[in-house]
PDB file of C-alpha atoms in Angstrom:
ATOM      1  CA  UNK Z 930       0.588   0.304  -0.093  1.00  0.00           C
ATOM      2  CA  UNK Z 931       2.944   2.165   0.974  1.00  0.00           C
ATOM      3  CA  UNK Z 932       4.725   1.516  -2.531  1.00  0.00           C
ATOM      4  CA  UNK Z 933       0.892   2.307  -4.485  1.00  0.00           C
ATOM      5  CA  UNK Z 934       0.547   5.250  -2.400  1.00  0.00           C
ATOM      6  CA  UNK Z 935       4.095   6.793  -3.587  1.00  0.00           C
ATOM      7  CA  UNK Z 936       3.996   5.744  -7.112  1.00  0.00           C
ATOM      8  CA  UNK Z 937       0.770   8.068  -7.294  1.00  0.00           C
ATOM      9  CA  UNK Z 938       2.354  10.469  -5.741  1.00  0.00           C
ATOM     10  CA  UNK Z 939       5.873  10.587  -8.222  1.00  0.00           C
ATOM     11  CA  UNK Z 940       2.984  10.090 -10.820  1.00  0.00           C
ATOM     12  CA  UNK Z 941       0.989  12.842 -10.371  1.00  0.00           C
ATOM     13  CA  UNK Z 942       3.935  15.850  -9.328  1.00  0.00           C
ATOM     14  CA  UNK Z 943       5.961  14.534 -12.637  1.00  0.00           C
ATOM     15  CA  UNK Z 944       2.077  15.338 -14.831  1.00  0.00           C
ATOM     16  CA  UNK Z 945       1.699  18.619 -12.135  1.00  0.00           C
ATOM     17  CA  UNK Z 946       5.097  20.185 -12.019  1.00  0.00           C
ATOM     18  CA  UNK Z 947       3.936  23.090 -11.432  1.00  0.00           C
ATOM     19  CA  UNK Z 948       2.395  22.723  -8.445  1.00  0.00           C
ATOM     20  CA  UNK Z 949       5.902  22.825  -6.698  1.00  0.00           C
ATOM     21  CA  UNK Z 950       6.315  25.518  -8.567  1.00  0.00           C
ATOM     22  CA  UNK Z 951       3.835  27.235  -7.173  1.00  0.00           C
ATOM     23  CA  UNK Z 952       4.385  26.089  -3.646  1.00  0.00           C
ATOM     24  CA  UNK Z 953       8.157  27.072  -3.322  1.00  0.00           C
ATOM     25  CA  UNK Z 954       8.255  30.451  -4.771  1.00  0.00           C
ATOM     26  CA  UNK Z 955      11.966  29.998  -5.497  1.00  0.00           C
ATOM     27  CA  UNK Z 956      13.125  32.430  -8.505  1.00  0.00           C
ATOM     28  CA  UNK Z 957      16.274  32.803 -10.083  1.00  0.00           C
ATOM     29  CA  UNK Z 958      18.157  36.315 -10.982  1.00  0.00           C
ATOM     30  CA  UNK Z 959      21.100  36.511 -13.204  1.00  0.00           C
ATOM     31  CA  UNK Z 960      24.048  39.524 -13.021  1.00  0.00           C
ATOM     32  CA  UNK Z 961      27.431  40.148 -14.450  1.00  0.00           C
ATOM     33  CA  UNK Z 962      28.554  42.534 -11.944  1.00  0.00           C
ATOM     34  CA  UNK Z 963      28.932  46.031 -10.915  1.00  0.00           C
ATOM     35  CA  UNK Z 964      29.811  47.374  -7.517  1.00  0.00           C
ATOM     36  CA  UNK Z 965      28.694  48.827  -5.768  1.00  0.00           C
ATOM     37  CA  UNK Z 966      25.140  48.154  -6.729  1.00  0.00           C
ATOM     38  CA  UNK Z 967      25.628  44.701  -7.169  1.00  0.00           C
ATOM     39  CA  UNK Z 968      28.190  41.386  -7.209  1.00  0.00           C
ATOM     40  CA  UNK Z 969      29.722  38.198  -6.149  1.00  0.00           C
ATOM     41  CA  UNK Z 970      31.958  37.650  -2.724  1.00  0.00           C
ATOM     42  CA  UNK Z 971      34.788  34.369  -3.186  1.00  0.00           C
ATOM     43  CA  UNK Z 972      32.724  33.039  -0.812  1.00  0.00           C
ATOM     44  CA  UNK Z 973      29.783  32.273  -4.299  1.00  0.00           C
ATOM     45  CA  UNK Z 974      27.507  35.126  -1.922  1.00  0.00           C
ATOM     46  CA  UNK Z 975      25.600  38.029  -3.829  1.00  0.00           C
ATOM     47  CA  UNK Z 976      26.179  41.480  -2.705  1.00  0.00           C
ATOM     48  CA  UNK Z 977      24.883  44.948  -3.355  1.00  0.00           C
ATOM     49  CA  UNK Z 978      22.840  47.827  -3.267  1.00  0.00           C
ATOM     50  CA  UNK Z 979      19.933  46.373  -6.391  1.00  0.00           C
ATOM     51  CA  UNK Z 980      20.526  42.977  -4.112  1.00  0.00           C
ATOM     52  CA  UNK Z 981      19.596  43.805  -0.922  1.00  0.00           C
ATOM     53  CA  UNK Z 982      17.041  45.787  -1.985  1.00  0.00           C
ATOM     54  CA  UNK Z 983      15.508  43.396  -4.993  1.00  0.00           C
ATOM     55  CA  UNK Z 984      15.686  40.322  -1.200  1.00  0.00           C
ATOM     56  CA  UNK Z 985      13.934  42.917   0.541  1.00  0.00           C
ATOM     57  CA  UNK Z 986      11.478  42.563  -1.974  1.00  0.00           C
ATOM     58  CA  UNK Z 987      11.450  38.871  -2.411  1.00  0.00           C
ATOM     59  CA  UNK Z 988      11.009  38.997   1.070  1.00  0.00           C
ATOM     60  CA  UNK Z 989       7.950  41.202   1.845  1.00  0.00           C
ATOM     61  CA  UNK Z 990       6.430  39.794  -1.094  1.00  0.00           C
ATOM     62  CA  UNK Z 991       6.518  35.813  -0.555  1.00  0.00           C
ATOM     63  CA  UNK Z 992       9.457  34.922  -3.016  1.00  0.00           C
ATOM     64  CA  UNK Z 993      13.421  33.954  -2.932  1.00  0.00           C
ATOM     65  CA  UNK Z 994      15.480  34.918  -5.497  1.00  0.00           C
ATOM     66  CA  UNK Z 995      19.151  33.026  -6.031  1.00  0.00           C
ATOM     67  CA  UNK Z 996      21.426  35.332  -7.908  1.00  0.00           C
ATOM     68  CA  UNK Z 997      23.357  33.744 -10.975  1.00  0.00           C
ATOM     69  CA  UNK Z 998      26.740  35.463 -11.371  1.00  0.00           C
ATOM     70  CA  UNK Z 999      26.866  34.980 -15.859  1.00  0.00           C
ATOM     71  CA  UNK Z1000      28.689  37.454 -18.426  1.00  0.00           C
ATOM     72  CA  UNK Z1001      25.442  39.674 -19.405  1.00  0.00           C
ATOM     73  CA  UNK Z1002      24.657  37.881 -22.450  1.00  0.00           C
ATOM     74  CA  UNK Z1003      24.374  34.606 -21.477  1.00  0.00           C
ATOM     75  CA  UNK Z1004      21.953  36.331 -18.775  1.00  0.00           C
ATOM     76  CA  UNK Z1005      19.980  37.716 -21.137  1.00  0.00           C
ATOM     77  CA  UNK Z1006      19.730  34.790 -23.476  1.00  0.00           C
ATOM     78  CA  UNK Z1007      18.911  32.927 -20.418  1.00  0.00           C
ATOM     79  CA  UNK Z1008      16.220  35.367 -19.395  1.00  0.00           C
ATOM     80  CA  UNK Z1009      14.179  35.480 -23.066  1.00  0.00           C
ATOM     81  CA  UNK Z1010      14.304  30.988 -23.129  1.00  0.00           C
ATOM     82  CA  UNK Z1011      12.612  31.427 -19.525  1.00  0.00           C
ATOM     83  CA  UNK Z1012      15.694  29.400 -17.832  1.00  0.00           C
ATOM     84  CA  UNK Z1013      16.135  32.440 -15.506  1.00  0.00           C
ATOM     85  CA  UNK Z1014      13.814  34.745 -14.468  1.00  0.00           C
ATOM     86  CA  UNK Z1015      14.950  38.028 -14.545  1.00  0.00           C
ATOM     87  CA  UNK Z1016      18.201  39.786 -14.931  1.00  0.00           C
ATOM     88  CA  UNK Z1017      19.168  43.838 -14.909  1.00  0.00           C
ATOM     89  CA  UNK Z1018      19.950  45.336 -18.601  1.00  0.00           C
ATOM     90  CA  UNK Z1019      20.789  48.599 -19.684  1.00  0.00           C
ATOM     91  CA  UNK Z1020      18.292  50.829 -22.651  1.00  0.00           C
ATOM     92  CA  UNK Z1021      16.182  47.758 -23.592  1.00  0.00           C
ATOM     93  CA  UNK Z1022      15.662  44.569 -24.787  1.00  0.00           C
ATOM     94  CA  UNK Z1023      13.246  42.103 -26.909  1.00  0.00           C
ATOM     95  CA  UNK Z1024      11.748  38.881 -26.184  1.00  0.00           C
ATOM     96  CA  UNK Z1025      11.543  40.519 -22.144  1.00  0.00           C
ATOM     97  CA  UNK Z1026       9.625  41.859 -20.104  1.00  0.00           C
ATOM     98  CA  UNK Z1027      11.029  45.097 -19.772  1.00  0.00           C
ATOM     99  CA  UNK Z1028      10.428  46.514 -16.103  1.00  0.00           C
ATOM    100  CA  UNK Z1029       9.266  50.296 -15.351  1.00  0.00           C
ATOM    101  CA  UNK Z1030      11.521  52.195 -12.547  1.00  0.00           C
ATOM    102  CA  UNK Z1031      15.061  52.260 -12.925  1.00  0.00           C
ATOM    103  CA  UNK Z1032      17.838  51.347 -10.381  1.00  0.00           C
ATOM    104  CA  UNK Z1033      20.847  51.846 -12.245  1.00  0.00           C
ATOM    105  CA  UNK Z1034      21.897  54.814 -14.098  1.00  0.00           C
ATOM    106  CA  UNK Z1035      25.530  54.455 -16.078  1.00  0.00           C
ATOM    107  CA  UNK Z1036      26.786  57.792 -15.539  1.00  0.00           C
ATOM    108  CA  UNK Z1037      30.214  57.506 -18.175  1.00  0.00           C
ATOM    109  CA  UNK Z1038      33.587  59.289 -17.233  1.00  0.00           C
ATOM    110  CA  UNK Z1039      36.726  59.338 -18.582  1.00  0.00           C
ATOM    111  CA  UNK Z1040      39.410  57.333 -16.807  1.00  0.00           C
ATOM    112  CA  UNK Z1041      42.497  59.000 -17.065  1.00  0.00           C
ATOM    113  CA  UNK Z1042      45.959  59.423 -15.475  1.00  0.00           C
ATOM    114  CA  UNK Z1043      46.368  61.872 -11.990  1.00  0.00           C
ATOM    115  CA  UNK Z1044      49.164  63.900 -14.333  1.00  0.00           C
ATOM    116  CA  UNK Z1045      45.446  64.986 -16.811  1.00  0.00           C
ATOM    117  CA  UNK Z1046      45.728  68.535 -17.029  1.00  0.00           C
ATOM    118  CA  UNK Z1047      42.500  68.644 -16.921  1.00  0.00           C
ATOM    119  CA  UNK Z1048      39.550  67.580 -13.807  1.00  0.00           C
ATOM    120  CA  UNK Z1049      36.772  68.612 -15.484  1.00  0.00           C
ATOM    121  CA  UNK Z1050      35.491  67.066 -19.460  1.00  0.00           C
ATOM    122  CA  UNK Z1051      33.720  69.520 -21.745  1.00  0.00           C
ATOM    123  CA  UNK Z1052      32.638  66.787 -23.742  1.00  0.00           C
ATOM    124  CA  UNK Z1053      34.093  64.065 -26.012  1.00  0.00           C
ATOM    125  CA  UNK Z1054      35.598  66.458 -28.343  1.00  0.00           C
ATOM    126  CA  UNK Z1055      38.720  66.883 -25.739  1.00  0.00           C
ATOM    127  CA  UNK Z1056      40.008  63.518 -27.291  1.00  0.00           C
ATOM    128  CA  UNK Z1057      39.448  63.979 -30.563  1.00  0.00           C
ATOM    129  CA  UNK Z1058      42.026  61.976 -32.357  1.00  0.00           C
ATOM    130  CA  UNK Z1059      43.407  60.458 -29.480  1.00  0.00           C
ATOM    131  CA  UNK Z1060      43.774  56.738 -28.521  1.00  0.00           C
ATOM    132  CA  UNK Z1061      41.033  55.402 -26.402  1.00  0.00           C
ATOM    133  CA  UNK Z1062      39.731  51.575 -24.577  1.00  0.00           C
ATOM    134  CA  UNK Z1063      36.424  50.425 -24.493  1.00  0.00           C
ATOM    135  CA  UNK Z1064      35.188  47.233 -23.105  1.00  0.00           C
ATOM    136  CA  UNK Z1065      34.241  45.238 -26.329  1.00  0.00           C
ATOM    137  CA  UNK Z1066      30.875  43.220 -24.106  1.00  0.00           C
ATOM    138  CA  UNK Z1067      29.476  47.019 -23.517  1.00  0.00           C
ATOM    139  CA  UNK Z1068      26.754  48.232 -26.027  1.00  0.00           C
ATOM    140  CA  UNK Z1069      27.591  52.270 -25.252  1.00  0.00           C
ATOM    141  CA  UNK Z1070      25.127  54.674 -25.772  1.00  0.00           C
ATOM    142  CA  UNK Z1071      24.276  56.227 -29.238  1.00  0.00           C
ATOM    143  CA  UNK Z1072      26.970  59.532 -28.428  1.00  0.00           C
ATOM    144  CA  UNK Z1073      29.740  58.015 -27.373  1.00  0.00           C
ATOM    145  CA  UNK Z1074      29.005  55.339 -30.712  1.00  0.00           C
ATOM    146  CA  UNK Z1075      28.867  58.341 -33.710  1.00  0.00           C
ATOM    147  CA  UNK Z1076      32.019  60.146 -32.152  1.00  0.00           C
ATOM    148  CA  UNK Z1077      33.735  56.487 -33.296  1.00  0.00           C
ATOM    149  CA  UNK Z1078      35.443  58.147 -36.278  1.00  0.00           C
ATOM    150  CA  UNK Z1079      37.141  61.243 -34.357  1.00  0.00           C
ATOM    151  CA  UNK Z1080      39.355  59.345 -32.194  1.00  0.00           C
ATOM    152  CA  UNK Z1081      41.509  56.125 -32.346  1.00  0.00           C
ATOM    153  CA  UNK Z1082      39.654  53.051 -30.105  1.00  0.00           C
ATOM    154  CA  UNK Z1083      40.774  50.059 -28.698  1.00  0.00           C
ATOM    155  CA  UNK Z1084      38.691  46.970 -28.164  1.00  0.00           C
ATOM    156  CA  UNK Z1085      39.523  45.151 -24.957  1.00  0.00           C
ATOM    157  CA  UNK Z1086      38.048  42.713 -22.778  1.00  0.00           C
ATOM    158  CA  UNK Z1087      37.115  43.358 -19.504  1.00  0.00           C
ATOM    159  CA  UNK Z1088      40.033  41.167 -17.016  1.00  0.00           C
ATOM    160  CA  UNK Z1089      42.804  40.231 -18.645  1.00  0.00           C
ATOM    161  CA  UNK Z1090      42.301  36.202 -17.692  1.00  0.00           C
ATOM    162  CA  UNK Z1091      40.152  34.548 -15.260  1.00  0.00           C
ATOM    163  CA  UNK Z1092      41.147  36.044 -12.153  1.00  0.00           C
ATOM    164  CA  UNK Z1093      38.328  38.095 -11.328  1.00  0.00           C
ATOM    165  CA  UNK Z1094      39.301  39.793  -8.490  1.00  0.00           C
ATOM    166  CA  UNK Z1095      42.147  41.803 -10.054  1.00  0.00           C
ATOM    167  CA  UNK Z1096      41.841  45.287 -11.070  1.00  0.00           C
ATOM    168  CA  UNK Z1097      40.739  44.889 -14.810  1.00  0.00           C
ATOM    169  CA  UNK Z1098      43.139  45.834 -16.950  1.00  0.00           C
ATOM    170  CA  UNK Z1099      41.784  48.629 -18.939  1.00  0.00           C
ATOM    171  CA  UNK Z1100      42.625  51.022 -15.892  1.00  0.00           C
ATOM    172  CA  UNK Z1101      46.150  49.278 -15.996  1.00  0.00           C
ATOM    173  CA  UNK Z1102      46.625  50.305 -19.387  1.00  0.00           C
ATOM    174  CA  UNK Z1103      44.868  53.944 -18.586  1.00  0.00           C
ATOM    175  CA  UNK Z1104      47.810  53.936 -15.574  1.00  0.00           C
ATOM    176  CA  UNK Z1105      50.471  52.675 -18.039  1.00  0.00           C
ATOM    177  CA  UNK Z1106      50.159  55.793 -20.682  1.00  0.00           C
ATOM    178  CA  UNK Z1107      49.075  52.595 -23.815  1.00  0.00           C
ATOM    179  CA  UNK Z1108      46.021  54.964 -24.206  1.00  0.00           C
ATOM    180  CA  UNK Z1109      44.495  58.420 -22.749  1.00  0.00           C
ATOM    181  CA  UNK Z1110      41.522  57.791 -21.550  1.00  0.00           C
ATOM    182  CA  UNK Z1111      38.826  54.630 -20.576  1.00  0.00           C
ATOM    183  CA  UNK Z1112      34.944  55.192 -20.800  1.00  0.00           C
ATOM    184  CA  UNK Z1113      33.453  53.829 -17.320  1.00  0.00           C
ATOM    185  CA  UNK Z1114      30.789  54.043 -14.930  1.00  0.00           C
ATOM    186  CA  UNK Z1115      31.701  57.136 -12.693  1.00  0.00           C
ATOM    187  CA  UNK Z1116      31.089  55.185  -9.394  1.00  0.00           C
ATOM    188  CA  UNK Z1117      32.876  52.149  -9.845  1.00  0.00           C
ATOM    189  CA  UNK Z1118      35.534  53.719 -11.168  1.00  0.00           C
ATOM    190  CA  UNK Z1119      36.790  56.184  -8.162  1.00  0.00           C
ATOM    191  CA  UNK Z1120      35.734  52.457  -5.931  1.00  0.00           C
ATOM    192  CA  UNK Z1121      37.973  51.068  -8.289  1.00  0.00           C
ATOM    193  CA  UNK Z1122      41.191  53.565  -8.189  1.00  0.00           C
ATOM    194  CA  UNK Z1123      40.473  54.326  -4.227  1.00  0.00           C
ATOM    195  CA  UNK Z1124      40.212  51.012  -3.386  1.00  0.00           C
ATOM    196  CA  UNK Z1125      43.725  49.767  -5.210  1.00  0.00           C
ATOM    197  CA  UNK Z1126      45.448  53.698  -5.347  1.00  0.00           C
ATOM    198  CA  UNK Z1127      45.386  53.943  -8.780  1.00  0.00           C
ATOM    199  CA  UNK Z1128      47.239  56.424 -10.289  1.00  0.00           C
ATOM    200  CA  UNK Z1129      44.231  57.245 -11.877  1.00  0.00           C
ATOM    201  CA  UNK Z1130      40.959  60.146 -11.861  1.00  0.00           C
ATOM    202  CA  UNK Z1131      37.737  60.368 -13.135  1.00  0.00           C
ATOM    203  CA  UNK Z1132      36.794  64.000 -15.453  1.00  0.00           C
ATOM    204  CA  UNK Z1133      33.413  64.528 -14.388  1.00  0.00           C
ATOM    205  CA  UNK Z1134      30.470  65.519 -15.879  1.00  0.00           C
ATOM    206  CA  UNK Z1135      29.224  62.098 -16.982  1.00  0.00           C
ATOM    207  CA  UNK Z1136      29.983  61.910 -21.273  1.00  0.00           C
ATOM    208  CA  UNK Z1137      26.630  59.705 -21.735  1.00  0.00           C
ATOM    209  CA  UNK Z1138      23.558  58.055 -19.249  1.00  0.00           C
ATOM    210  CA  UNK Z1139      22.285  55.360 -19.496  1.00  0.00           C
ATOM    211  CA  UNK Z1140      18.860  54.214 -17.291  1.00  0.00           C
ATOM    212  CA  UNK Z1141      19.042  50.044 -16.095  1.00  0.00           C
ATOM    213  CA  UNK Z1142      15.724  48.214 -15.759  1.00  0.00           C
ATOM    214  CA  UNK Z1143      14.884  45.056 -14.792  1.00  0.00           C
ATOM    215  CA  UNK Z1144      14.001  43.148 -17.568  1.00  0.00           C
ATOM    216  CA  UNK Z1145      11.752  39.473 -16.673  1.00  0.00           C
ATOM    217  CA  UNK Z1146      10.831  36.203 -18.825  1.00  0.00           C
ATOM    218  CA  UNK Z1147       7.985  36.367 -20.779  1.00  0.00           C
ATOM    219  CA  UNK Z1148       5.044  34.412 -18.759  1.00  0.00           C
ATOM    220  CA  UNK Z1149       6.053  35.970 -15.736  1.00  0.00           C
ATOM    221  CA  UNK Z1150       3.861  38.330 -15.106  1.00  0.00           C
ATOM    222  CA  UNK Z1151       3.247  38.340 -11.531  1.00  0.00           C
ATOM    223  CA  UNK Z1152       6.534  38.298 -10.573  1.00  0.00           C
ATOM    224  CA  UNK Z1153       6.849  41.690 -12.728  1.00  0.00           C
ATOM    225  CA  UNK Z1154       3.305  43.245 -10.867  1.00  0.00           C
ATOM    226  CA  UNK Z1155       4.839  42.321  -8.019  1.00  0.00           C
ATOM    227  CA  UNK Z1156       7.895  43.731  -8.298  1.00  0.00           C
ATOM    228  CA  UNK Z1157       7.808  46.697 -10.169  1.00  0.00           C
ATOM    229  CA  UNK Z1158       4.625  47.568  -7.873  1.00  0.00           C
ATOM    230  CA  UNK Z1159       6.884  47.640  -5.087  1.00  0.00           C
ATOM    231  CA  UNK Z1160       9.508  49.615  -7.424  1.00  0.00           C
ATOM    232  CA  UNK Z1161       7.318  52.221  -7.980  1.00  0.00           C
ATOM    233  CA  UNK Z1162       5.469  52.989  -4.716  1.00  0.00           C
ATOM    234  CA  UNK Z1163       8.856  52.591  -3.068  1.00  0.00           C
ATOM    235  CA  UNK Z1164      10.206  56.007  -5.179  1.00  0.00           C
ATOM    236  CA  UNK Z1165       6.527  57.455  -4.709  1.00  0.00           C
ATOM    237  CA  UNK Z1166       6.682  57.816  -1.354  1.00  0.00           C
ATOM    238  CA  UNK Z1167      10.411  58.074  -0.663  1.00  0.00           C
ATOM    239  CA  UNK Z1168      11.778  54.677   0.302  1.00  0.00           C
ATOM    240  CA  UNK Z1169      14.154  54.589  -2.386  1.00  0.00           C
ATOM    241  CA  UNK Z1170      16.033  57.496  -2.467  1.00  0.00           C
ATOM    242  CA  UNK Z1171      16.255  56.701   1.592  1.00  0.00           C
ATOM    243  CA  UNK Z1172      17.752  53.182   0.824  1.00  0.00           C
ATOM    244  CA  UNK Z1173      20.421  54.793  -1.655  1.00  0.00           C
ATOM    245  CA  UNK Z1174      21.463  57.277   0.257  1.00  0.00           C
ATOM    246  CA  UNK Z1175      21.676  54.843   3.399  1.00  0.00           C
ATOM    247  CA  UNK Z1176      24.271  52.286   1.460  1.00  0.00           C
ATOM    248  CA  UNK Z1177      25.550  54.775  -1.237  1.00  0.00           C
ATOM    249  CA  UNK Z1178      25.766  57.502   0.381  1.00  0.00           C
ATOM    250  CA  UNK Z1179      23.066  59.663  -2.583  1.00  0.00           C
ATOM    251  CA  UNK Z1180      19.928  59.410  -2.678  1.00  0.00           C
ATOM    252  CA  UNK Z1181      18.417  56.984  -5.680  1.00  0.00           C
ATOM    253  CA  UNK Z1182      17.442  59.971  -7.402  1.00  0.00           C
ATOM    254  CA  UNK Z1183      20.590  61.998  -7.170  1.00  0.00           C
ATOM    255  CA  UNK Z1184      22.057  58.835  -8.614  1.00  0.00           C
ATOM    256  CA  UNK Z1185      20.125  59.578 -12.084  1.00  0.00           C
ATOM    257  CA  UNK Z1186      17.583  57.173 -12.007  1.00  0.00           C
ATOM    258  CA  UNK Z1187      13.972  57.563 -12.421  1.00  0.00           C
ATOM    259  CA  UNK Z1188      10.103  55.765 -13.246  1.00  0.00           C
ATOM    260  CA  UNK Z1189       9.562  56.263 -16.734  1.00  0.00           C
ATOM    261  CA  UNK Z1190       6.499  58.355 -17.479  1.00  0.00           C
ATOM    262  CA  UNK Z1191       4.050  56.781 -18.874  1.00  0.00           C
ATOM    263  CA  UNK Z1192       4.165  53.971 -15.850  1.00  0.00           C
ATOM    264  CA  UNK Z1193       1.475  52.916 -13.447  1.00  0.00           C
ATOM    265  CA  UNK Z1194       0.397  50.700 -10.391  1.00  0.00           C
ATOM    266  CA  UNK Z1195      -1.297  47.382 -12.161  1.00  0.00           C
TER     267      UNK Z1195
END
């Protein structure tokens, strides 16, 4: 009798897998690392402001997130195929449900040596005819792509080898004088320079901006609604500003984030 009942249970779970998935409420998120917003530690744990925020929302809405650290293109492919529930994307993407509240704004500054004669940048034209580095995995904003004919661009991979704990070698190439500048996120670059005592500085203001949103797998409308509603509510009552202020020293809106103007609570 026990064997018969066990067999019935196995057959039931095989033919109705959604029963176990709905009950577990476990979801997966993918990211490729962007300190101090989201990153993986040597112990295999996830950290950062966005990770902490998403975990807070998950706890409120009855979910549990498993974060996976993978290259961005692989993350997006896994989400578009429905194998991972959501990923952070710059701009927009197809074959996914695009979120409506930006969590990170990519503020791109120019990294130069400390002995560079200026402390501020007037525009991309300042580097006309100069040799610059760009990361081959990045999709840069349009104004940077359009400036390509006016400077000498070298494409590099982000890390030199498999050791992800070393300083990204694009920074080292600028420090060694191999190129004049490298275009990268201002907040992340300032952290890298400070933590590693590099002979570099970041020229501001940003030469380009691009907002980053959550992108959800198709068919995950319930997850989309719960998370986007929670983000929108936090943006409206000031909790997002305070959360970022407490963890980064600047508020969510001060960092250039916003809710899309046509966004509505569901």
